[in-house]
mmCIF file of C-alpha atoms in Angstrom:
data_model
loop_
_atom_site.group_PDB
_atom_site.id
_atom_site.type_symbol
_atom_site.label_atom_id
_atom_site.label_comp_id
_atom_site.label_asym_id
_atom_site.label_seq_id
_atom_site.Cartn_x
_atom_site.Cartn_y
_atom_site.Cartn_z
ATOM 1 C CA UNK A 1 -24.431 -65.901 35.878
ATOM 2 C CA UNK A 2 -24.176 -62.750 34.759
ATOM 3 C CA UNK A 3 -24.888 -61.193 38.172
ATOM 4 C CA UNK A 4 -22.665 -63.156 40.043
ATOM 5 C CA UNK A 5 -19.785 -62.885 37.976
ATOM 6 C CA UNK A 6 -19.725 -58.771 37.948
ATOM 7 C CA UNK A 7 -20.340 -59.473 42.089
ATOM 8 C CA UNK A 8 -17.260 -61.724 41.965
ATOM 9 C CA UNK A 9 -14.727 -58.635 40.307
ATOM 10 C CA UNK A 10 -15.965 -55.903 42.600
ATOM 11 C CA UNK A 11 -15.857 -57.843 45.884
ATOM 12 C CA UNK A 12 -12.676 -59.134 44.363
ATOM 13 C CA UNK A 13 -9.364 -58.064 46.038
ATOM 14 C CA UNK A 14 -6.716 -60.508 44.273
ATOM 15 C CA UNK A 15 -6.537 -60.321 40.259
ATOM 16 C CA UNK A 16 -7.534 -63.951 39.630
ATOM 17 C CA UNK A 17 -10.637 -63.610 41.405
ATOM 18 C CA UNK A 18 -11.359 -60.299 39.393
ATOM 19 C CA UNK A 19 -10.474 -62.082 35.890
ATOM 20 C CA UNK A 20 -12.686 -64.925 36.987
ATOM 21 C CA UNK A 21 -15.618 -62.753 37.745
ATOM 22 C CA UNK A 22 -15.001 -61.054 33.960
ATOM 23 C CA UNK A 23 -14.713 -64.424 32.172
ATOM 24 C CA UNK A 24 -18.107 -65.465 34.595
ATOM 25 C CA UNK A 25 -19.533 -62.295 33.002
ATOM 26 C CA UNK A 26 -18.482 -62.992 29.052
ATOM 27 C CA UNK A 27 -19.406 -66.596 28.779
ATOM 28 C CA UNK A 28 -22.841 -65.578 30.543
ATOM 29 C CA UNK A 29 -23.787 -62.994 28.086
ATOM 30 C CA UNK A 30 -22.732 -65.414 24.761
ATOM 31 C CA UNK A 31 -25.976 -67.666 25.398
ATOM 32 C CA UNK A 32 -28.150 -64.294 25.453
ATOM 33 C CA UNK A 33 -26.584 -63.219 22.173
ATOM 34 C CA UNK A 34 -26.872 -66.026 20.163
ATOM 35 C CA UNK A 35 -29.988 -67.246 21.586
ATOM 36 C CA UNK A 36 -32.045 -65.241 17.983
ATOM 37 C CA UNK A 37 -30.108 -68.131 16.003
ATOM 38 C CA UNK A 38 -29.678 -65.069 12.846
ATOM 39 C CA UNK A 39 -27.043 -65.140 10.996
ATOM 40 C CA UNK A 40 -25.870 -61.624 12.355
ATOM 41 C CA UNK A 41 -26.419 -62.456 15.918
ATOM 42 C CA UNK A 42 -24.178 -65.371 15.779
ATOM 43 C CA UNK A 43 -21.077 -63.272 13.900
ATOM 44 C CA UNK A 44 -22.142 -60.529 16.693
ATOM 45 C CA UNK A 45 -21.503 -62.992 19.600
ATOM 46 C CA UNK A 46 -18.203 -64.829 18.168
ATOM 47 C CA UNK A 47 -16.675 -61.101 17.468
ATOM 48 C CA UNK A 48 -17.632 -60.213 21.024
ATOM 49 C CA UNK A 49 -15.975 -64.032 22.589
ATOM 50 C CA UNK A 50 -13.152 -63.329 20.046
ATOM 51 C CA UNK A 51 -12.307 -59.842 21.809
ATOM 52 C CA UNK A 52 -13.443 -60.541 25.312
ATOM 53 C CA UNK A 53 -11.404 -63.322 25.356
ATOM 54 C CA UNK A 54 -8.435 -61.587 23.866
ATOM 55 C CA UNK A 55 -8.720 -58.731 26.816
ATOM 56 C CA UNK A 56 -9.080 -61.532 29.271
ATOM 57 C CA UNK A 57 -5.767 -63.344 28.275
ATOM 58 C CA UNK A 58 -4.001 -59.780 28.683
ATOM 59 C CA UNK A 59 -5.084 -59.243 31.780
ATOM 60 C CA UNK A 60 -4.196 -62.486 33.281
ATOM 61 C CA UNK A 61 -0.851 -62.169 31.644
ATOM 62 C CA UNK A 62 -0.209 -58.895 33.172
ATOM 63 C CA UNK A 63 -1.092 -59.777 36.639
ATOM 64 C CA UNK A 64 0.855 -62.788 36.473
ATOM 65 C CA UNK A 65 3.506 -60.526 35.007
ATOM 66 C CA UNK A 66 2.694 -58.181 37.894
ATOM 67 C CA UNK A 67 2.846 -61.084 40.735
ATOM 68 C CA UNK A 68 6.136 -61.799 39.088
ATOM 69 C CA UNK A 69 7.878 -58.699 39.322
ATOM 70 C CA UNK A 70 6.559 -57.331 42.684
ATOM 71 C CA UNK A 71 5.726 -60.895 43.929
ATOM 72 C CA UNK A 72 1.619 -58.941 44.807
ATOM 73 C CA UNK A 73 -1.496 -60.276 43.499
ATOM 74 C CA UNK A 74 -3.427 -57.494 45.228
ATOM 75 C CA UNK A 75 -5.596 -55.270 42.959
ATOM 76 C CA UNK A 76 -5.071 -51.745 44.679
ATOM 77 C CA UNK A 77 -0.917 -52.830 44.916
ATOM 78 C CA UNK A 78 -0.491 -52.355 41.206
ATOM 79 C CA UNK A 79 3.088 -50.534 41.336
ATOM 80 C CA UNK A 80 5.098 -51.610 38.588
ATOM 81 C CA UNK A 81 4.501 -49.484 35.742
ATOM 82 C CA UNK A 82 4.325 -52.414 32.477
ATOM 83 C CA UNK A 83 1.119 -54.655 34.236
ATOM 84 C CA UNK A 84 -0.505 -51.467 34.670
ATOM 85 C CA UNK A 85 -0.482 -50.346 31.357
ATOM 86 C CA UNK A 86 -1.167 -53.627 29.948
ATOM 87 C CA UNK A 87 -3.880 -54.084 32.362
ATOM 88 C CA UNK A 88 -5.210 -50.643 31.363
ATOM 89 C CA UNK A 89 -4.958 -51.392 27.929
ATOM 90 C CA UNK A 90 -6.822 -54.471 28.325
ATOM 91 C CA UNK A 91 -9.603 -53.363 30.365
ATOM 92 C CA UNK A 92 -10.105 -50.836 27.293
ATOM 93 C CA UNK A 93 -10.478 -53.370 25.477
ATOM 94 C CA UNK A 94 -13.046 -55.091 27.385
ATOM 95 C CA UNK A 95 -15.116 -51.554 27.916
ATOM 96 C CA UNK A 96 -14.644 -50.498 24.090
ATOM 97 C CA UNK A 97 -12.634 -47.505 24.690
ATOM 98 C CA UNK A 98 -10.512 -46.075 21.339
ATOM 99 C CA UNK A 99 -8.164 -47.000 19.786
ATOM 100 C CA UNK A 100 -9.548 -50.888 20.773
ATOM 101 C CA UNK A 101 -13.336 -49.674 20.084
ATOM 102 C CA UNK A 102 -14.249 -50.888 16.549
ATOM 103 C CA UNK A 103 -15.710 -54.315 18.021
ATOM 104 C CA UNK A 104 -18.299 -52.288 19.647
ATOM 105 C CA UNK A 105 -20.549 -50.792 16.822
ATOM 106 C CA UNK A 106 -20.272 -54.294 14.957
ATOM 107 C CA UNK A 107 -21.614 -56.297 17.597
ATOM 108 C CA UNK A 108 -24.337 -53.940 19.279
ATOM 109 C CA UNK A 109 -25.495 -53.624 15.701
ATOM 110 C CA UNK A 110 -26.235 -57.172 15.392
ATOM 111 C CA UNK A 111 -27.914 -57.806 18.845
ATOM 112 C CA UNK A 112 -31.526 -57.530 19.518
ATOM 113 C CA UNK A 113 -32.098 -54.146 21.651
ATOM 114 C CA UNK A 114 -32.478 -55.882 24.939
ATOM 115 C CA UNK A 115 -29.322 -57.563 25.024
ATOM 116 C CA UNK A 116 -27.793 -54.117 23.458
ATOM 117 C CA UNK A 117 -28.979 -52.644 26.639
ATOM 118 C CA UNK A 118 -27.265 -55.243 28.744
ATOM 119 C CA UNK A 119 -24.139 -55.022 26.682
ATOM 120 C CA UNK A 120 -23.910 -51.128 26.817
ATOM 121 C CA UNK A 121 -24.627 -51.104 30.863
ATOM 122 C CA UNK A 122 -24.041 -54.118 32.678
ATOM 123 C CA UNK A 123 -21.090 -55.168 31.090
ATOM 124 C CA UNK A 124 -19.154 -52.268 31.699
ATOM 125 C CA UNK A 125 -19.246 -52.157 35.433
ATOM 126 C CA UNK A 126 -16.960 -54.706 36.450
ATOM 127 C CA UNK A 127 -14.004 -53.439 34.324
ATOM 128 C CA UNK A 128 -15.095 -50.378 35.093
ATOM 129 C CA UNK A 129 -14.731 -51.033 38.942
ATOM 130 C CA UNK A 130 -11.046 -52.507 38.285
ATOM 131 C CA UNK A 131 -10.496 -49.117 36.427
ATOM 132 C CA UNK A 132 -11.604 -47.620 39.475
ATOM 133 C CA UNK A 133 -9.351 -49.169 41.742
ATOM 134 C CA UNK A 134 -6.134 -49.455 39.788
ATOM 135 C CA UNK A 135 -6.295 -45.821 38.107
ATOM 136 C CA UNK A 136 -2.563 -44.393 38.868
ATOM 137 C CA UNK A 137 -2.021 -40.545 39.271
ATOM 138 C CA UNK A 138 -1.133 -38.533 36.461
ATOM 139 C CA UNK A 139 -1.427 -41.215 33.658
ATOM 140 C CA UNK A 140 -0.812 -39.913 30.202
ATOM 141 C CA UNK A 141 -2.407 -43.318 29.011
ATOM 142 C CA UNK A 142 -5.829 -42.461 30.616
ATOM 143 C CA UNK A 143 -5.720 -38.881 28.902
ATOM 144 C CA UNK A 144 -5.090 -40.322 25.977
ATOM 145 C CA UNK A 145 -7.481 -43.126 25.811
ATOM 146 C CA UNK A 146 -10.301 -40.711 27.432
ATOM 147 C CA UNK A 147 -9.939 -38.319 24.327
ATOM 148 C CA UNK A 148 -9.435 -40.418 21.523
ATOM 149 C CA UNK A 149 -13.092 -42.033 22.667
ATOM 150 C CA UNK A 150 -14.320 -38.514 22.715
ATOM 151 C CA UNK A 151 -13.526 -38.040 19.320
ATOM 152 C CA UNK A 152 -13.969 -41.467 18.058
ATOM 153 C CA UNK A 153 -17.260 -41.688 19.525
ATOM 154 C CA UNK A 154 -18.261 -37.770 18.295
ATOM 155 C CA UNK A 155 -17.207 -38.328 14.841
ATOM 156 C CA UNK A 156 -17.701 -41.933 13.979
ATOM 157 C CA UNK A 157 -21.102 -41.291 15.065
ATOM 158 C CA UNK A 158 -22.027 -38.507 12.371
ATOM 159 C CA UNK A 159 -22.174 -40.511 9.693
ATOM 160 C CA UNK A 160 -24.314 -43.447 10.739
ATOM 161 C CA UNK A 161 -27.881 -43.727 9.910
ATOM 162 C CA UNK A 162 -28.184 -47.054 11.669
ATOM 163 C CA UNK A 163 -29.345 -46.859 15.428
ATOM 164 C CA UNK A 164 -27.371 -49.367 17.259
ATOM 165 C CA UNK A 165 -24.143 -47.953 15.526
ATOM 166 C CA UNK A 166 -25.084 -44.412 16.671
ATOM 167 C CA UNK A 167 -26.083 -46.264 20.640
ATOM 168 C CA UNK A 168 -22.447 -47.494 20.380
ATOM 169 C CA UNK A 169 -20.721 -44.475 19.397
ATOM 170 C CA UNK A 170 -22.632 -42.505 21.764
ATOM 171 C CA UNK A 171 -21.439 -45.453 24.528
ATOM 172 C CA UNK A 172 -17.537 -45.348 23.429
ATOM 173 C CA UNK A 173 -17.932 -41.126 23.825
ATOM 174 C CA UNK A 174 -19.325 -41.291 27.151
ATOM 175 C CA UNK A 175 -17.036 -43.763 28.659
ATOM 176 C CA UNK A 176 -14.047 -41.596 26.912
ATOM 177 C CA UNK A 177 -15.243 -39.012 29.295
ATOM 178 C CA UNK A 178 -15.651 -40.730 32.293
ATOM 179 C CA UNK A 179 -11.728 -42.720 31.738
ATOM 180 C CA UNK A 180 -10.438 -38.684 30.647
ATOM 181 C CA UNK A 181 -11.603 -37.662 34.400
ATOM 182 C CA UNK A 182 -10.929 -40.922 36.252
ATOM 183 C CA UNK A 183 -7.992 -40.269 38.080
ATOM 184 C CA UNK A 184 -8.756 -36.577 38.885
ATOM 185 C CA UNK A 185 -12.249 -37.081 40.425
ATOM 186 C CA UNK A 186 -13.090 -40.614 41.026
ATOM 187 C CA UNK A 187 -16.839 -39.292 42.492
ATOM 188 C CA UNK A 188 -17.374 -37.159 39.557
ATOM 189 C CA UNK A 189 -16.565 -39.987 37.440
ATOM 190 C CA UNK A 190 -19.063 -42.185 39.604
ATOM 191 C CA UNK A 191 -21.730 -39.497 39.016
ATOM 192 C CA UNK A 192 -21.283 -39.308 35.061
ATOM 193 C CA UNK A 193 -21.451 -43.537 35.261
ATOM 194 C CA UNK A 194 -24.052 -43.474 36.806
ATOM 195 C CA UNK A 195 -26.162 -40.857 34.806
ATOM 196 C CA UNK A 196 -24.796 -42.476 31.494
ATOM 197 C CA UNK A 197 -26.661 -45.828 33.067
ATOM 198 C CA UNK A 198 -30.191 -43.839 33.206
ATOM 199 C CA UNK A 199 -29.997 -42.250 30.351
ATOM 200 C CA UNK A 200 -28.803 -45.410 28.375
ATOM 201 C CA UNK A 201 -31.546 -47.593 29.773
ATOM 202 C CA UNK A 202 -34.400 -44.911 29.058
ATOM 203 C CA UNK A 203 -33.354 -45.023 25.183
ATOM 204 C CA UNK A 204 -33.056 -48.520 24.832
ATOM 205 C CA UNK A 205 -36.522 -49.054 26.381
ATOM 206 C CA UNK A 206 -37.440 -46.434 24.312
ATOM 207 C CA UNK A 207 -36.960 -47.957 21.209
#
């Protein structure tokens, strides 16, 4: 399930298909979660439905809203400047970027460190590949969202002394990075992505 759904968004060209692949992708990962029937695994996976479901309903509504006021459902024909930004917005929210990040720390920390690892890698490549193919030239919103998760993720994870917390910070940092130099070089981007993917899989199997 979870394979096929983040297949479904990247071979995706039309937005339903793409918000069918995410929604394939969150209701996947829930049984995973919750499977540890603990108390903090089960408030982990209903704050993680809560919010992906929340990003999910924004980005159908803004590619309906989209489809409405260009009359295109195509992904890479994203001109009207309010779907994008909501779209952006909610694919933030789906990825854990700042300001929409504090989900993030709260659920990793009460997931078992496999599905962590799944959460922190997997699960960001199909909004990540939407990212990719939307991004617009010169968007102050991307700036903005790339260094607020620098600094969120840099200073919110100072002060933890619990490791998931400090995996998650570290994850809402990197990504800020990778959305602050998105739409100036989509390879270099790519290259950071896929280095943050190594390096996040060697510490989870670390520990």
């Amino acid at each position: 399930g979870l394979g096929l759904g983040t297949t479904i968004t990247f071979a995706s060209s039309h937005w339903l298909l793409a918000w069918m692949g995410l929604e394939m992708n969150t209701l996947a990962i829930i049984p995973i979660m919750a499977h540890l029937h603990h108390p903090r695994a089960v408030e982990a996976t209903t704050k993680y439905f809560l919010t992906q479901a929340t990003a999910a309903a924004m980005l159908l509504f803004a590619s309906t809203t989209n489809a409405w006021l260009t009359g295109q459902w195509d992904i890479q024909q994203m001109t009207h400047p309010l779907p994008v930004t909501m779209i952006t917005l909610a694919l933030a929210l789906k990825i854990g970027l700042a300001p929409v990040h504090s989900w993030l720390p709260e659920v990793l920390q009460g997931l078992d460190l496999t599905t962590g690892l799944i959460l922190s890698t997997w699960q960001k490549l199909a909004p990540f590949a939407l990212l990719l193919q939307i991004y617009p030239a010169n968007s102050a919103l991307l700036i903005i969202l790339g260094l607020l998760s620098t600094l969120v993720g840099g200073w919110g994870g100072l002060n933890q002394t619990q490791l998931r917390k400090i995996l998650a910070y570290s994850s809402i940092a990197h990504l800020g990075w990778m959305i602050l130099i998105l739409q100036f070089s989509p390879s270099l981007t790519l290259l950071a992505l896929f280095t943050y993917l190594i390096m996040t899989f060697s510490t989870f199997l670390v520990f």
